[in-house]
Coordinates of C-alpha atoms in Angstrom, one line a residue:
M1 CA -12.0 -30.7 -9.4
E2 CA -10.4 -27.4 -8.7
V3 CA -8.4 -27.4 -5.4
I4 CA -8.6 -24.0 -3.6
E5 CA -5.5 -23.2 -1.6
K6 CA -6.3 -22.1 1.9
R7 CA -4.2 -19.3 3.4
S8 CA -4.2 -18.5 7.1
M9 CA -3.8 -14.8 7.8
P10 CA -4.9 -12.5 10.6
L11 CA -8.1 -10.6 10.3
L12 CA -9.6 -7.5 12.0
G13 CA -10.2 -8.1 15.7
D14 CA -7.7 -11.0 15.9
D15 CA -4.8 -11.0 18.3
F16 CA -1.6 -9.9 16.5
P17 CA 0.4 -13.2 16.2
E18 CA 3.3 -13.6 18.6
M19 CA 6.7 -13.6 16.9
T20 CA 10.3 -13.0 17.5
V21 CA 11.9 -10.8 14.8
Q22 CA 15.4 -9.5 13.9
T23 CA 15.3 -5.7 13.5
T24 CA 17.7 -2.8 13.0
H25 CA 17.3 -2.3 16.8
G26 CA 18.0 -5.9 17.7
V27 CA 15.9 -8.9 18.4
I28 CA 12.4 -8.1 19.7
K29 CA 9.2 -10.0 20.5
L30 CA 5.9 -8.8 19.0
P31 CA 3.4 -7.7 20.1
E32 CA 5.0 -7.9 23.6
F33 CA 7.7 -5.2 22.8
F34 CA 4.9 -2.6 22.3
K35 CA 2.7 -3.8 25.2
G36 CA 0.4 -0.9 26.4
K37 CA 1.1 1.0 23.2
W38 CA -0.5 1.1 19.8
F39 CA 1.8 0.3 16.9
V40 CA 1.8 0.4 13.1
L41 CA 3.6 -2.4 11.3
F42 CA 4.1 -1.6 7.6
S43 CA 5.7 -3.7 5.0
H44 CA 7.5 -2.5 1.9
P45 CA 8.6 -4.4 -1.2
A46 CA 12.3 -3.7 -1.0
D47 CA 15.1 -1.5 0.3
F48 CA 16.7 1.0 -2.1
T49 CA 13.6 1.5 -4.2
P50 CA 12.1 4.9 -5.0
V51 CA 8.6 4.7 -3.7
C52 CA 9.6 2.9 -0.5
T53 CA 12.3 5.6 0.2
T54 CA 9.7 8.4 0.0
E55 CA 7.4 6.4 2.3
F56 CA 10.1 5.9 5.0
V57 CA 10.9 9.6 4.9
A58 CA 7.2 10.5 5.2
F59 CA 6.8 8.1 8.2
Q60 CA 9.8 9.5 9.9
K61 CA 8.7 13.1 9.5
R62 CA 5.5 12.2 11.2
Y63 CA 7.0 9.9 13.8
D64 CA 6.5 12.4 16.6
K65 CA 2.8 12.7 15.7
F66 CA 2.4 8.9 16.0
K67 CA 4.2 8.9 19.3
A68 CA 1.9 11.7 20.6
L69 CA -0.9 9.1 20.1
N70 CA 1.1 6.5 22.1
C71 CA 1.7 4.7 18.8
E72 CA 5.0 3.3 17.6
L73 CA 6.2 2.4 14.1
I74 CA 8.0 -0.7 12.8
G75 CA 8.8 -1.4 9.1
L76 CA 9.3 -4.8 7.4
S77 CA 10.6 -6.3 4.2
V78 CA 12.2 -9.5 3.1
D79 CA 15.8 -8.1 3.2
Q80 CA 18.9 -8.7 5.3
V81 CA 19.5 -6.4 8.3
F82 CA 22.7 -5.0 6.7
S83 CA 20.6 -3.9 3.7
H84 CA 18.2 -2.0 6.0
I85 CA 21.1 -0.4 7.8
K86 CA 22.9 0.7 4.6
W87 CA 19.6 2.0 3.3
E88 CA 19.0 4.0 6.5
E89 CA 22.6 5.4 6.1
W90 CA 21.9 6.4 2.5
I91 CA 18.6 8.2 3.5
K92 CA 20.4 10.1 6.2
E93 CA 23.3 11.1 4.0
K94 CA 21.4 12.0 0.8
L95 CA 18.1 13.2 2.2
G96 CA 19.0 14.4 5.7
V97 CA 16.4 12.2 7.4
E98 CA 17.4 9.8 10.2
I99 CA 15.1 6.8 10.5
Q100 CA 14.5 6.2 14.2
F101 CA 12.1 3.3 14.3
P102 CA 13.0 -0.3 13.8
I103 CA 12.8 -2.3 10.6
I104 CA 12.3 -6.0 10.6
A105 CA 14.7 -8.1 8.5
D106 CA 12.4 -10.9 7.5
T107 CA 13.4 -14.2 6.1
G108 CA 9.9 -14.7 4.6
A109 CA 8.4 -16.3 7.7
V110 CA 6.7 -13.1 9.0
A111 CA 5.5 -12.2 5.5
E112 CA 3.9 -15.6 5.2
K113 CA 2.3 -15.4 8.6
L114 CA 0.8 -12.0 8.0
G115 CA -0.2 -12.6 4.3
L116 CA 2.2 -9.9 3.0
I117 CA 3.1 -11.7 -0.3
H118 CA 0.4 -11.8 -2.9
P119 CA 1.2 -14.2 -5.7
G120 CA -0.5 -12.0 -8.3
K121 CA 1.9 -9.1 -7.4
G122 CA 5.2 -11.0 -7.5
T123 CA 7.5 -12.3 -4.8
N124 CA 8.1 -9.1 -2.8
T125 CA 5.9 -8.0 0.1
V126 CA 3.0 -5.7 -0.8
R127 CA 2.6 -2.4 0.9
A128 CA 0.6 -3.6 3.9
V129 CA -0.3 -1.7 7.0
F130 CA -1.4 -3.3 10.3
V131 CA -2.6 -1.0 13.1
V132 CA -2.5 -2.8 16.5
D133 CA -3.9 -1.4 19.7
G134 CA -2.4 -1.5 23.2
K135 CA -4.0 -4.8 23.9
G136 CA -2.4 -6.5 20.9
K137 CA -5.6 -6.5 18.8
I138 CA -5.5 -5.9 15.1
R139 CA -7.7 -2.9 14.5
I140 CA -7.0 -1.9 10.9
I141 CA -5.5 -3.7 7.9
L142 CA -4.6 -1.9 4.6
Y143 CA -3.1 -3.1 1.4
Y144 CA -1.6 -1.0 -1.3
P145 CA 0.0 -2.1 -4.6
Q146 CA 3.7 -1.7 -5.2
E147 CA 3.0 1.1 -7.7
L148 CA 1.2 3.4 -5.2
G149 CA 2.9 5.0 -2.1
R150 CA 0.8 5.2 1.0
N151 CA -0.8 8.4 2.4
I152 CA 0.9 8.6 5.9
D153 CA -1.5 11.3 7.1
E154 CA -4.4 8.9 6.4
I155 CA -2.7 6.2 8.5
L156 CA -2.3 8.8 11.3
R157 CA -6.0 9.7 10.9
T158 CA -7.0 6.0 11.3
V159 CA -5.0 5.6 14.5
E160 CA -6.5 8.8 16.0
G161 CA -10.0 7.9 14.9
M162 CA -9.9 4.5 16.4
Q163 CA -8.6 5.8 19.7
I164 CA -11.4 8.4 19.9
S165 CA -14.0 5.8 18.9
D166 CA -12.8 3.5 21.7
K167 CA -12.7 6.3 24.3
Y168 CA -16.0 8.0 23.6
D169 CA -18.1 5.2 21.9
V170 CA -18.6 7.2 18.7
A171 CA -18.0 6.7 15.0
M172 CA -16.1 8.8 12.5
P173 CA -17.8 10.1 9.3
A174 CA -16.2 10.0 5.9
N175 CA -13.2 12.3 5.6
W176 CA -13.3 13.0 9.3
P177 CA -12.4 15.6 10.7
N178 CA -13.3 17.4 7.5
N179 CA -16.6 15.8 6.6
E180 CA -18.7 17.6 4.0
I181 CA -21.9 17.3 6.1
I182 CA -21.1 17.4 9.8
K183 CA -17.5 18.8 9.6
D184 CA -15.5 17.7 12.6
N185 CA -18.4 16.3 14.5
V186 CA -18.6 12.6 15.4
I187 CA -21.4 10.2 14.9
V188 CA -23.5 8.9 17.8
P189 CA -24.1 5.1 17.3
P190 CA -27.6 4.4 15.9
A191 CA -30.3 3.3 18.4
K192 CA -30.8 -0.4 18.7
D193 CA -34.4 -0.4 19.9
V194 CA -37.6 1.6 19.5
Q195 CA -37.4 3.3 22.9
T196 CA -33.9 4.5 22.4
A197 CA -34.8 5.8 19.0
K198 CA -37.6 7.9 20.5
E199 CA -35.3 9.1 23.3
R200 CA -32.7 10.1 20.7
L201 CA -34.9 12.7 19.1
V202 CA -36.0 14.0 22.5
N203 CA -32.4 14.4 23.6
A204 CA -31.6 16.1 20.3
K205 CA -34.2 18.8 21.1
K206 CA -32.5 19.3 24.4
G207 CA -29.3 20.1 22.6
E208 CA -27.3 17.0 23.5
F209 CA -26.6 16.4 19.9
E210 CA -28.0 17.1 16.4
C211 CA -30.0 14.6 14.3
F212 CA -31.1 14.4 10.7
D213 CA -33.2 11.5 11.9
W214 CA -33.0 9.1 14.9
W215 CA -30.5 6.9 13.1
L216 CA -28.2 9.7 12.0
C217 CA -27.1 11.9 14.9
H218 CA -23.9 13.7 15.5
K219 CA -22.2 15.8 18.2
K220 CA -19.2 17.9 19.0
L221 CA -16.5 15.9 20.6
K222 CA -15.7 17.0 24.2
K223 CA -12.1 16.0 24.8

């Protein structure tokens, strides 16, 4: 009989697991270190590799945009801290970009806990992204293969979109804020009962929002 190996890894809506990690900024405790802030933890296969280098430059160039969303960045790979530091020095010297966010020097324990090593893709960490909110809840998990660099603007979009969803109780359409149908409008959650469905169409006639039908309504976001 085939034995199926069970792996324990965090899922959407879970609390981010508590851990103490060594980083380029010293020893920190997660998620406590970022309490009250959102943070993006992203893993990369290895230091001094071409795709990872372009990703770190891209993250750093958008760091201020993340911070404007009350969101911090923290990188991770199974490398020694001195390797991270030397790589940062190389990026600054050769590319003129100073990496300002911490990078975790993992022994493999964090990668195991977060499910960052996929046997089918070798022994290095995959390109994973965890978006964690200010309460320490995991809101988004993304995985990319080693061959494909991440779109950092998309990660920014996901952080902003989730924050807006939380604040206004709305949903984001495909390619928001440049949706092909409703442009930068946001989606009103579908009615959950008959009465609300009827009221939805009445309210649409009053101009509160626009509806293609009672289950597909959208509106301008009033920030």
